[in-house]
Short mmCIF file of C-alpha atoms and ligand atoms in Angstrom, two decimals:
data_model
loop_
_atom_site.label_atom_id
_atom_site.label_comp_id
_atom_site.label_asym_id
_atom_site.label_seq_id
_atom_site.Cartn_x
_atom_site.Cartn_y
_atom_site.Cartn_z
CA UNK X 1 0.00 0.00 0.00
CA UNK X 2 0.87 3.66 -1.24
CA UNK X 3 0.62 5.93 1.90
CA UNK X 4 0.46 9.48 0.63
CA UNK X 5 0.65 12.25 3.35
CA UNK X 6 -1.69 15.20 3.04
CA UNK X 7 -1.72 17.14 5.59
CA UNK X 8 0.56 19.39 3.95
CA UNK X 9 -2.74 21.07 1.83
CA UNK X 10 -2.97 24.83 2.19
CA UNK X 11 -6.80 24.53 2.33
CA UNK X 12 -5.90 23.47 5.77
CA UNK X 13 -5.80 26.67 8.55
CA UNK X 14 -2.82 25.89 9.99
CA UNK X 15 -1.15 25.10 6.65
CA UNK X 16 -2.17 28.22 5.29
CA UNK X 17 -0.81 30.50 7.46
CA UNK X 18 2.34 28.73 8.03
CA UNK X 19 2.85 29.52 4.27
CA UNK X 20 1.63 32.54 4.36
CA UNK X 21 4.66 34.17 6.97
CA UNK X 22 6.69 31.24 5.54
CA UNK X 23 6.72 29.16 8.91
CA UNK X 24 9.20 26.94 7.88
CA UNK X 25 9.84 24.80 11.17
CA UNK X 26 5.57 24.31 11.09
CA UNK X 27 5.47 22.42 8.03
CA UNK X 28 8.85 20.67 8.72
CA UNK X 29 7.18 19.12 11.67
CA UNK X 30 4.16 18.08 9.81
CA UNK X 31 6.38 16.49 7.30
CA UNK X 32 8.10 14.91 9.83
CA UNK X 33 5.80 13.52 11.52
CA UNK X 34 3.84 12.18 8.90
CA UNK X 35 7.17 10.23 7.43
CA UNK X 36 7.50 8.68 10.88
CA UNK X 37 4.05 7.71 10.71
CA UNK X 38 4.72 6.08 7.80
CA UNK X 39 3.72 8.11 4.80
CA UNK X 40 5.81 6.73 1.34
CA UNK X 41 4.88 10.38 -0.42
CA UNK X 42 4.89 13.94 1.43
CA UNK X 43 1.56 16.00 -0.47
CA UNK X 44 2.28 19.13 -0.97
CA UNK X 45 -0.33 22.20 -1.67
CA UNK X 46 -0.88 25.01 -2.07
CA UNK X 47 -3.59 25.73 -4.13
CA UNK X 48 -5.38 28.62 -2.38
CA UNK X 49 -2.64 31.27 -3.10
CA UNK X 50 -3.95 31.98 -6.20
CA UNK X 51 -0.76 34.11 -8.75
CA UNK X 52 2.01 32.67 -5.97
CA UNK X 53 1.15 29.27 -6.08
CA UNK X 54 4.11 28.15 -8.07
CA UNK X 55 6.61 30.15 -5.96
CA UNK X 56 4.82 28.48 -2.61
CA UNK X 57 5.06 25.15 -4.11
CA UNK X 58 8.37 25.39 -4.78
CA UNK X 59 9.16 26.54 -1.13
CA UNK X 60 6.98 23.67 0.20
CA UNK X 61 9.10 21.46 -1.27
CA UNK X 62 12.50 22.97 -0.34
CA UNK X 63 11.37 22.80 3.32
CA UNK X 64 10.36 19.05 3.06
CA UNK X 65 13.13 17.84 1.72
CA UNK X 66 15.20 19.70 4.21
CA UNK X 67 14.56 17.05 6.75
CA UNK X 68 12.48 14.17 5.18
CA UNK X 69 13.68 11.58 3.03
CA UNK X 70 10.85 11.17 1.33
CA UNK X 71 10.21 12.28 -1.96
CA UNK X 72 6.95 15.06 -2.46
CA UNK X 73 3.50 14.45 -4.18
CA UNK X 74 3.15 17.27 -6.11
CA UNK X 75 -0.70 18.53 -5.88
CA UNK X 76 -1.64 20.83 -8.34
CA UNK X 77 -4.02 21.21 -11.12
CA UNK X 78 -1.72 24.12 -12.40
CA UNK X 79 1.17 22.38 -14.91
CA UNK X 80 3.01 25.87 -14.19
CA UNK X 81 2.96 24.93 -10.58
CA UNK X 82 4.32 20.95 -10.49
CA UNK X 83 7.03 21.99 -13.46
CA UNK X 84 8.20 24.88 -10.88
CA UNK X 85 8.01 22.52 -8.15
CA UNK X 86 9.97 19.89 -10.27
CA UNK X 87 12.52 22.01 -11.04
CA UNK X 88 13.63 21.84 -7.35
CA UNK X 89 13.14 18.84 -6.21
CA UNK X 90 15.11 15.88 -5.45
CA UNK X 91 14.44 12.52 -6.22
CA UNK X 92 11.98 10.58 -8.37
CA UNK X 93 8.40 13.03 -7.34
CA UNK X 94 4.81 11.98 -7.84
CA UNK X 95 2.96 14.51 -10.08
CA UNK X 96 -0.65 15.20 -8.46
CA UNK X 97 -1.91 15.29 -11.50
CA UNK X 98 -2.81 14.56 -14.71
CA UNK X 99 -6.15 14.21 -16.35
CA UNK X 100 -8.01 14.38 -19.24
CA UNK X 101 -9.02 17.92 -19.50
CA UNK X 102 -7.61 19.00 -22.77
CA UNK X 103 -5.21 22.21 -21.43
CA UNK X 104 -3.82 19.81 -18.65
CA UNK X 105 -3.39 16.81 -20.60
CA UNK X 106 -1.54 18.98 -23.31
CA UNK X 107 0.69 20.67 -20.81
CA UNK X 108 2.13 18.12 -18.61
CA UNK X 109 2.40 15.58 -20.71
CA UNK X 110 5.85 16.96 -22.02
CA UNK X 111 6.62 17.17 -18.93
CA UNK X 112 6.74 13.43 -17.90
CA UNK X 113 6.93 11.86 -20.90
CA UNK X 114 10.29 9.18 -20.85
CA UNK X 115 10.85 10.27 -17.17
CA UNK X 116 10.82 7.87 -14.14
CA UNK X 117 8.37 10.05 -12.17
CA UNK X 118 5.15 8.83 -11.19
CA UNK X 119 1.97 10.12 -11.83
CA UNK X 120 -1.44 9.90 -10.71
CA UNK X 121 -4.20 9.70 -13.68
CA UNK X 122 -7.39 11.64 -12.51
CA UNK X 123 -10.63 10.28 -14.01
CA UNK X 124 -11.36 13.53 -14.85
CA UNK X 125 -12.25 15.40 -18.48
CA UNK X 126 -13.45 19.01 -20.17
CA UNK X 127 -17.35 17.08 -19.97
CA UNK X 128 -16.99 17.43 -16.46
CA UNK X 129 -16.92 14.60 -13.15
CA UNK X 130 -17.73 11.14 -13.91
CA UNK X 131 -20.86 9.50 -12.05
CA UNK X 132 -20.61 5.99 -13.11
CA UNK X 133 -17.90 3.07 -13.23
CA UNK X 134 -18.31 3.30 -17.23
CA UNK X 135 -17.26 7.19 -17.55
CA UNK X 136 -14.87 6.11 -15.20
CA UNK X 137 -13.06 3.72 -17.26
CA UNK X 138 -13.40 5.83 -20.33
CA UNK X 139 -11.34 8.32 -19.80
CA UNK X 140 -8.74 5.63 -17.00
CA UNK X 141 -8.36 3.80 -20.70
CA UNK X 142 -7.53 7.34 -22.82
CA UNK X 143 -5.02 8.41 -19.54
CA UNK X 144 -3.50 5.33 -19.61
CA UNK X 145 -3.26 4.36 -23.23
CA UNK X 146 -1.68 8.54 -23.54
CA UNK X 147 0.64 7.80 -20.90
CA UNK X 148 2.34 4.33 -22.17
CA UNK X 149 2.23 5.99 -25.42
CA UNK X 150 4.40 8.58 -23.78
CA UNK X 151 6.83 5.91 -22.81
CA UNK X 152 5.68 6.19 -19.26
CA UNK X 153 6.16 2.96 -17.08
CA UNK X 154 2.77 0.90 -16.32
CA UNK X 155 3.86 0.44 -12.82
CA UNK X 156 4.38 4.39 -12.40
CA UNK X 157 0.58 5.12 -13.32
CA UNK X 158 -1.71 5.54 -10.50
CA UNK X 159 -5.26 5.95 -11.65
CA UNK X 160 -7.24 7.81 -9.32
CA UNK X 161 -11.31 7.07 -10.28
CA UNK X 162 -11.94 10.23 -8.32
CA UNK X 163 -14.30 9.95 -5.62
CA UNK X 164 -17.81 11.77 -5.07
CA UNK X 165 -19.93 12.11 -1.92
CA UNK X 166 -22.30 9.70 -1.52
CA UNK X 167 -24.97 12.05 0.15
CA UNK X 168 -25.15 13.35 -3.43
CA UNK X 169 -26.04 10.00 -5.29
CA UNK X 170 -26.40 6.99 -3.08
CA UNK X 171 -24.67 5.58 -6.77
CA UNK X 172 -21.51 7.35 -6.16
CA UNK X 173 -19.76 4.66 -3.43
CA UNK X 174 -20.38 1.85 -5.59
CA UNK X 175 -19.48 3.15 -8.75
CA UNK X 176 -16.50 3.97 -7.49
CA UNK X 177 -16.07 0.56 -6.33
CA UNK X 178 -16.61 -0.72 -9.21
CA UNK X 179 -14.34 0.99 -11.28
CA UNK X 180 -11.28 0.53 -8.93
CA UNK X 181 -12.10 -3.00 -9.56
CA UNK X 182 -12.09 -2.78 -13.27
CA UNK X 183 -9.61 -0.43 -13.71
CA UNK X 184 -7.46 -3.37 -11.36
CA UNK X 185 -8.34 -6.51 -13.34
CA UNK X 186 -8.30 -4.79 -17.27
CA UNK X 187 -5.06 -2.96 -17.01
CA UNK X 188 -2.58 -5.10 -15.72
CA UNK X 189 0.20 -3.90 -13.91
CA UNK X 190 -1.73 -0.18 -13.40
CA UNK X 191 -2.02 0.90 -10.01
CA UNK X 192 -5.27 3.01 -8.29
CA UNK X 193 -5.27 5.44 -5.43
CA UNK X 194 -7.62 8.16 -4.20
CA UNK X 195 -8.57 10.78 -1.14
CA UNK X 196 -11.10 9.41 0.90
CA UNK X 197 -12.78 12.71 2.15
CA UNK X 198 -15.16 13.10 -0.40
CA UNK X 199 -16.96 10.02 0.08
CA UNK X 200 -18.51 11.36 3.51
CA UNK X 201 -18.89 15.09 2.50
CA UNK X 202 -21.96 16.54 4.00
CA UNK X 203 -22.51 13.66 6.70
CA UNK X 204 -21.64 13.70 10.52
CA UNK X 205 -18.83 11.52 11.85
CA UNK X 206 -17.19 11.49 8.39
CA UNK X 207 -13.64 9.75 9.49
CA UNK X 208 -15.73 6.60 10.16
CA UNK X 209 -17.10 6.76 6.92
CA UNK X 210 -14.03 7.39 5.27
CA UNK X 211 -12.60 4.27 6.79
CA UNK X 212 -15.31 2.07 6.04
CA UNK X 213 -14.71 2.90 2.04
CA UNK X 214 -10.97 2.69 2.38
CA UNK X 215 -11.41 -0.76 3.83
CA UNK X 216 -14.12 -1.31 0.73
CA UNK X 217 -11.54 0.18 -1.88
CA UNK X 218 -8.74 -1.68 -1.01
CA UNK X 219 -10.87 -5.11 -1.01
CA UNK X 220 -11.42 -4.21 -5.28
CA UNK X 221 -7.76 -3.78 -5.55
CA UNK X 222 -7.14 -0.05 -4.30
CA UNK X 223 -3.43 0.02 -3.66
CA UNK X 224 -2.60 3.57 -3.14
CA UNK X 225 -4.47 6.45 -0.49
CA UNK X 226 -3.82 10.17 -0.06
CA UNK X 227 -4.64 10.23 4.06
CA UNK X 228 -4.27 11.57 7.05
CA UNK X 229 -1.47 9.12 8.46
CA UNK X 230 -1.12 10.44 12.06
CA UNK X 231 -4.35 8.54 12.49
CA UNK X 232 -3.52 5.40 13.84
CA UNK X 233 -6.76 3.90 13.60
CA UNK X 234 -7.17 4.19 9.52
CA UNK X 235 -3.19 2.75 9.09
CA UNK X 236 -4.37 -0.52 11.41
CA UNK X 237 -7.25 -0.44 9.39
CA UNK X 238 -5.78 -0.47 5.69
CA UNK X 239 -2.58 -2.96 6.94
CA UNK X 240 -5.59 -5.37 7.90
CA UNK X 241 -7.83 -5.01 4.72
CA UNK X 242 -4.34 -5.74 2.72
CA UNK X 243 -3.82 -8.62 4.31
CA UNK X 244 -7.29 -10.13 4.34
CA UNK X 245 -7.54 -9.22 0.26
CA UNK X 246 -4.70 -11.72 -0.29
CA UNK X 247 -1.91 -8.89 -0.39
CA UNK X 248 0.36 -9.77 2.76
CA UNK X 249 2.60 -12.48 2.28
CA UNK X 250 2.63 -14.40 5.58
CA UNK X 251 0.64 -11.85 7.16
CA UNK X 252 4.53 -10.45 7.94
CA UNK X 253 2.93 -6.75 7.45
CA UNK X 254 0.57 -7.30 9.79
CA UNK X 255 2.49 -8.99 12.63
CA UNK X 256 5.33 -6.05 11.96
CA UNK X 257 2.73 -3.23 12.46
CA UNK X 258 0.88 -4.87 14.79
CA UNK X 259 4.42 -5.62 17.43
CA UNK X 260 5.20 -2.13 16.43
CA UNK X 261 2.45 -0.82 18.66
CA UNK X 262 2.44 2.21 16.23
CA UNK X 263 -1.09 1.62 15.28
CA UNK X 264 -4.31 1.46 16.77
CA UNK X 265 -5.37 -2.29 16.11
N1 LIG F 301 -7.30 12.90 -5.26
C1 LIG F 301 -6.08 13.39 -5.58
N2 LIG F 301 -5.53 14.41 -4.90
C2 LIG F 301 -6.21 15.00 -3.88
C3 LIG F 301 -7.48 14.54 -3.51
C4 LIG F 301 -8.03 13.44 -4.24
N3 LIG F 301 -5.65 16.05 -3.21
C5 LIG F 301 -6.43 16.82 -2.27
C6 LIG F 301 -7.43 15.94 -1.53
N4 LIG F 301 -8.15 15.13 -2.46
C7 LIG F 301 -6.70 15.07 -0.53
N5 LIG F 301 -6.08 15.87 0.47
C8 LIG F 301 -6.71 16.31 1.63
C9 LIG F 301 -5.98 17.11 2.49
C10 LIG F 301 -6.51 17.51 3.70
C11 LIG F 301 -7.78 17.15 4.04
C12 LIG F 301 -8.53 16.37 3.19
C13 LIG F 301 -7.98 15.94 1.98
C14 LIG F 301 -8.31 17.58 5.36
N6 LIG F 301 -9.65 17.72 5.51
C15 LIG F 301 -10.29 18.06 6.78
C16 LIG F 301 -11.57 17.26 6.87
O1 LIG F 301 -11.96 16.63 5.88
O2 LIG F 301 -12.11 17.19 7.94
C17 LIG F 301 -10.67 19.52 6.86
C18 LIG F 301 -9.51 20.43 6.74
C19 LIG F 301 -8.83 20.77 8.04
O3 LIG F 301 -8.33 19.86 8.75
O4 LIG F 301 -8.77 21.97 8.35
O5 LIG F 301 -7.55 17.79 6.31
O6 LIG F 301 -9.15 12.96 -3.97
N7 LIG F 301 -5.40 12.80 -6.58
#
C-alpha cells in the first residue's frame, strides 16, 4: 500500500498561514511527523494562493526535503505549478496530477513523458466529473493508453477514479467501487489510489465513513491512499484489509505493524 501524506494542503488553517509568513519549522514538523508515521509520499499544496502558487510550491518542497527523506506528491491542477516545483526537487516526485481535460493533458504531458516520475491519472475530463464506473473507465483507458504511449512505465501510473460524496447520489460509493475494480483486473500492472474525504462530505462523523470505504476500496484492488497518516486507527485499518484481500505475504505486514504498537489495532 501507497501511503500518501496530506496534511501538507494549504486549504488546511494551519497550513495556510504557516505559508503565508513562511513558517518553515511548522510544516517541517508536519512532514516529519507524517514520514515517521509512515507516509511513502509527502503531499504538498498550495492551491489557495492563487498568482504565488508556483513560488509556494516550490518553497513547500524545499522545506520538506530539508529534513524528510521522502520524496513530495506534487498537488496541483496548475502544470506551471508541479514543473516549478519539479525544477527543485530531489528525487523521483509523484505529479498530483494529470487528467483528461484537454489544457492539462496537453501541458504536462511533455513534462513526464520518458521520465521515471510517477503520476497519478485523474478520471477527470473538459465534460466534467464522472458519475458511473463506465465514464470512469473511459477516460482511465484514454489516460493510460496517452501515458504508455508517452513511454511512461505501467507500474508508475496511478489511476485515481476520483471519488464523489455519496450524500449526493447513493450511486456514487459503488461506482466507485466498481471501477477501482475494473480499472485493477483490465489494465494489468496499473495501479489506483484516491482521497477518501469526499466520500462522507456533507454527513456527521465522516472519518468513520471514510474508513469504512478505504477498507471497501482496497478489497477491489485499491493500492494507493492520499490520508491523514497520524491517524492510527485508519493505518491498522488499511494494513488489515491488505492482508485479508490476499496482499500480505505471511501476514509479515501485519504482525510487523501490529508488534510495532504504532497503530491502533
Ligand atoms: N485525489 C487526488 N488528490 C487529492 C485529492 C483526491 N488532493 C487533495 C485531496 N483530495 C486530498 N487531500 C486532503 C488534504 C486535507 C484534508 C482532506 C484531503 C483535510 N480535511 C479536513 C476534513 O476533511 O475534515 C478539513 C480540513 C482541516 O483539517 O482543516 O484535512 O481525492 N489525486
Amino acid at each position: 500500500m501507497l501511503i500518501v501524506g496530506e496534511l501538507i494542503n494549504a486549504s488546511r488553517k494551519a497550513i495556510g498561514e504557516a505559508i503565508s509568513i513562511q513558517d518553515a519549522e511548522a510544516v517541517k514538523k508536519v512532514a516529519i511527523d507524517q514520514y515517521e508515521a509512515g507516509a511513502n509520499f509527502i503531499d504538498v499544496n498550495a492551491g489557495i494562493f492563487v498568482g504565488k502558487e508556483s513560488e509556494y510550491l516550490q518553497w513547500l518542497v524545499t522545506t520538506v526535503q530539508e529534513v524528510v527523506d521522502a520524496p513530495c506528491c506534487l498537488d496541483s491542477p496548475d502544470p506551471a505549478a508541479i514543473q516549478a516545483a519539479l525544477s527543485v526537487h530531489k528525487g523521483t516526485a509523484m505529479i498530483n496530477s494529470i487528467s483528461m481535460e484537454k489544457a492539462r493533458y496537453d501541458a504536462l504531458i511533455p513534462v513526464i513523458a520518458g521520465t521515471d516520475l510517477k503520476v497519478i491519472a485523474l478520471c477527470m475530463s473538459d465534460e466534467g466529473m464522472p458519475e458511473t464506473a463506465e465514464q470512469r473507465l473511459k477516460i482511465a483507458d484514454r489516460l493510460i493508453n496517452g501515458l504508455v504511449q508517452n513511454n511512461m512505465k505501467i507500474d508508475n501510473i496511478y489511476v485515481d477514479p476520483l471519488v464523489q460524496p455519496v450524500a449526493t447520489n447513493k450511486t456514487f460509493g459503488i461506482e466507485f467501487l466498481k471501477a477501482v475494480e475494473a480499472i485493477s483486473t483490465e489494465f494489468k500492472g496499473v495501479h489506483t489510489m484516491c482521497g477518501l474525504s469526499n466520500i462522507s462530505y456533507g454527513l456527521p462523523n465522516r472519518k468513520f465513513i471514510n474508513q469504512a470505504f478505504a477498507v471497501m476500496a482496497i478489497a477491489k484492488g485499491l493500492d494507493g491512499l492520499i490520508i491523514n497518516p497520524l491517524d492510527k486507527r485508519i493505518m491498522a485499518n488499511l494494513i488489515t484489509a491488505e492482508m485479508l484481500s490476499g496482499r500480505d505475504d505471511y501476514c509479515s505486514n501485519y504482525l510487523r505493524a501490529y508488534r510495532s504498537e504504532k497503530f491502533e489495532f
